[in-house]
PDB file of C-alpha atoms in Angstrom:
ATOM      1  CA  MET A 856       0.000   0.000   0.000  1.00 52.00           C
ATOM      2  CA  PRO A 857       2.722   2.616   0.716  1.00 67.00           C
ATOM      3  CA  ALA A 858       4.058   2.418  -2.857  1.00 73.00           C
ATOM      4  CA  LEU A 859       0.590   2.976  -4.272  1.00 73.00           C
ATOM      5  CA  ALA A 860       0.012   5.864  -1.870  1.00 66.00           C
ATOM      6  CA  VAL A 861       3.195   7.555  -3.091  1.00 73.00           C
ATOM      7  CA  ILE A 862       2.214   7.155  -6.751  1.00 78.00           C
ATOM      8  CA  VAL A 863      -1.242   8.611  -6.095  1.00 76.00           C
ATOM      9  CA  ALA A 864       0.255  11.499  -4.113  1.00 77.00           C
ATOM     10  CA  LEU A 865       2.684  12.363  -6.905  1.00 80.00           C
ATOM     11  CA  GLY A 866      -0.134  12.660  -9.421  1.00 80.00           C
ATOM     12  CA  ASN A 867      -2.476  14.801  -7.329  1.00 83.00           C
ATOM     13  CA  GLY A 868      -2.132  18.531  -7.937  1.00 83.00           C
ATOM     14  CA  PHE A 869       0.373  18.021 -10.733  1.00 86.00           C
ATOM     15  CA  ILE A 870      -0.403  21.312 -12.509  1.00 89.00           C
ATOM     16  CA  ILE A 871       0.395  23.400  -9.437  1.00 91.00           C
ATOM     17  CA  THR A 872       3.392  21.184  -8.699  1.00 91.00           C
ATOM     18  CA  ALA A 873       4.752  21.647 -12.225  1.00 92.00           C
ATOM     19  CA  THR A 874       4.336  25.422 -11.970  1.00 94.00           C
ATOM     20  CA  LEU A 875       6.141  25.573  -8.619  1.00 94.00           C
ATOM     21  CA  TRP A 876       8.958  23.341  -9.837  1.00 94.00           C
ATOM     22  CA  ALA A 877       9.381  25.367 -13.036  1.00 96.00           C
ATOM     23  CA  ALA A 878       9.637  28.582 -11.017  1.00 96.00           C
ATOM     24  CA  PHE A 879      12.051  26.929  -8.580  1.00 95.00           C
ATOM     25  CA  VAL A 880      14.307  25.706 -11.413  1.00 96.00           C
ATOM     26  CA  VAL A 881      14.331  29.133 -13.094  1.00 97.00           C
ATOM     27  CA  GLU A 882      15.309  30.863  -9.843  1.00 96.00           C
ATOM     28  CA  MET A 883      17.981  28.283  -9.125  1.00 94.00           C
ATOM     29  CA  THR A 884      19.381  28.555 -12.656  1.00 95.00           C
ATOM     30  CA  GLU A 885      19.554  32.330 -12.279  1.00 94.00           C
ATOM     31  CA  ARG A 886      21.415  31.849  -8.963  1.00 92.00           C
ATOM     32  CA  ARG A 887      18.619  33.414  -6.915  1.00 94.00           C
ATOM     33  CA  LEU A 888      18.738  30.692  -4.294  1.00 95.00           C
ATOM     34  CA  ARG A 889      16.622  32.474  -1.692  1.00 95.00           C
ATOM     35  CA  ALA A 890      13.807  32.961  -4.182  1.00 96.00           C
ATOM     36  CA  ALA A 891      14.132  29.300  -5.192  1.00 96.00           C
ATOM     37  CA  ALA A 892      13.929  28.325  -1.522  1.00 97.00           C
ATOM     38  CA  ALA A 893      10.777  30.438  -1.149  1.00 97.00           C
ATOM     39  CA  TYR A 894       9.100  28.439  -3.923  1.00 97.00           C
ATOM     40  CA  LEU A 895      10.098  25.220  -2.171  1.00 97.00           C
ATOM     41  CA  VAL A 896       8.736  26.423   1.170  1.00 97.00           C
ATOM     42  CA  THR A 897       5.491  27.301  -0.605  1.00 97.00           C
ATOM     43  CA  GLY A 898       5.441  23.790  -2.043  1.00 95.00           C
ATOM     44  CA  GLY A 899       6.008  22.313   1.409  1.00 96.00           C
ATOM     45  CA  VAL A 900       3.134  24.265   2.903  1.00 96.00           C
ATOM     46  CA  LEU A 901       0.809  23.354   0.031  1.00 95.00           C
ATOM     47  CA  CYS A 902       1.880  19.745   0.455  1.00 93.00           C
ATOM     48  CA  CYS A 903       1.021  19.830   4.165  1.00 92.00           C
ATOM     49  CA  PHE A 904      -2.575  20.674   3.293  1.00 94.00           C
ATOM     50  CA  GLY A 905      -2.929  18.379   0.291  1.00 91.00           C
ATOM     51  CA  VAL A 906      -3.179  21.098  -2.336  1.00 93.00           C
ATOM     52  CA  ILE A 907      -0.299  19.343  -4.069  1.00 92.00           C
ATOM     53  CA  HIS A 908       0.668  15.708  -3.482  1.00 89.00           C
ATOM     54  CA  SER A 909      -2.628  14.958  -1.738  1.00 89.00           C
ATOM     55  CA  VAL A 910      -2.472  11.510  -0.169  1.00 86.00           C
ATOM     56  CA  ARG A 911      -6.201  11.016  -0.522  1.00 85.00           C
ATOM     57  CA  ALA A 912      -7.299   8.883  -3.473  1.00 81.00           C
ATOM     58  CA  ASP A 913      -9.748  11.575  -4.634  1.00 86.00           C
ATOM     59  CA  GLY A 914      -7.041  14.264  -4.452  1.00 86.00           C
ATOM     60  CA  SER A 915      -8.937  16.427  -1.979  1.00 90.00           C
ATOM     61  CA  ALA A 916      -7.268  18.859   0.407  1.00 90.00           C
ATOM     62  CA  TYR A 917      -7.094  18.255   4.164  1.00 92.00           C
ATOM     63  CA  ALA A 918      -5.637  19.558   7.395  1.00 92.00           C
ATOM     64  CA  PRO A 919      -2.469  17.683   8.422  1.00 90.00           C
ATOM     65  CA  TRP A 920      -3.919  16.672  11.788  1.00 92.00           C
ATOM     66  CA  GLN A 921      -6.774  14.834  10.024  1.00 92.00           C
ATOM     67  CA  LEU A 922      -4.414  12.198   8.623  1.00 91.00           C
ATOM     68  CA  THR A 923      -3.423   8.939  10.280  1.00 90.00           C
ATOM     69  CA  GLY A 924      -1.206   5.968   9.532  1.00 88.00           C
ATOM     70  CA  VAL A 925       0.394   5.624   6.112  1.00 82.00           C
ATOM     71  CA  ALA A 926      -1.348   8.723   4.769  1.00 85.00           C
ATOM     72  CA  HIS A 927       0.172  10.840   7.537  1.00 89.00           C
ATOM     73  CA  ALA A 928       3.633   9.347   6.996  1.00 88.00           C
ATOM     74  CA  VAL A 929       3.578   9.924   3.230  1.00 86.00           C
ATOM     75  CA  ALA A 930       2.321  13.515   3.583  1.00 89.00           C
ATOM     76  CA  ALA A 931       4.937  14.288   6.239  1.00 91.00           C
ATOM     77  CA  GLN A 932       7.750  12.853   4.129  1.00 91.00           C
ATOM     78  CA  PHE A 933       6.769  14.858   1.059  1.00 91.00           C
ATOM     79  CA  SER A 934       6.474  18.083   3.062  1.00 94.00           C
ATOM     80  CA  LEU A 935       9.740  17.468   4.863  1.00 96.00           C
ATOM     81  CA  ALA A 936      11.523  16.884   1.555  1.00 95.00           C
ATOM     82  CA  TYR A 937      10.447  20.318   0.324  1.00 96.00           C
ATOM     83  CA  PHE A 938      11.557  21.989   3.572  1.00 98.00           C
ATOM     84  CA  VAL A 939      14.924  20.190   3.666  1.00 97.00           C
ATOM     85  CA  LEU A 940      15.693  21.173   0.070  1.00 96.00           C
ATOM     86  CA  ALA A 941      14.680  24.770   0.833  1.00 97.00           C
ATOM     87  CA  GLY A 942      17.014  24.753   3.853  1.00 97.00           C
ATOM     88  CA  ALA A 943      19.873  23.426   1.755  1.00 96.00           C
ATOM     89  CA  LEU A 944      19.376  26.212  -0.781  1.00 95.00           C
ATOM     90  CA  LEU A 945      19.277  28.811   1.981  1.00 95.00           C
ATOM     91  CA  LEU A 946      22.560  27.479   3.351  1.00 95.00           C
ATOM     92  CA  LEU A 947      24.081  27.574  -0.132  1.00 93.00           C
ATOM     93  CA  SER A 948      22.921  31.173  -0.538  1.00 92.00           C
ATOM     94  CA  LEU A 949      25.092  32.155   2.450  1.00 91.00           C
ATOM     95  CA  ARG A 950      28.342  31.191   0.768  1.00 86.00           C
ATOM     96  CA  ARG A 951      30.471  33.956  -0.631  1.00 74.00           C
ATOM     97  CA  GLN A 952      30.132  34.662  -4.327  1.00 69.00           C
ATOM     98  CA  ASP A 953      33.400  34.925  -6.302  1.00 57.00           C
TER      99      ASP A 953
END
């Protein structure tokens, strides 16, 4: 069941996800790492509430505290991935530019 839950979550909200990822990649390519991190934080927040990567089979939004079991674990892992990547970009933005 967890593998199926991940596949369903990846497909839900794909239009918004694609838009966020396109904006993130553009900002990263242009070396605006803080702006890229902001897009990732936005993605993480939207993921927490099921706007993107909804773990429900019907793709509906939810509050994070409404989830239990595998659904909660999958949603938390997706959200955490966005936040960790945003943190990494913020750390990279602190390095000195040559």
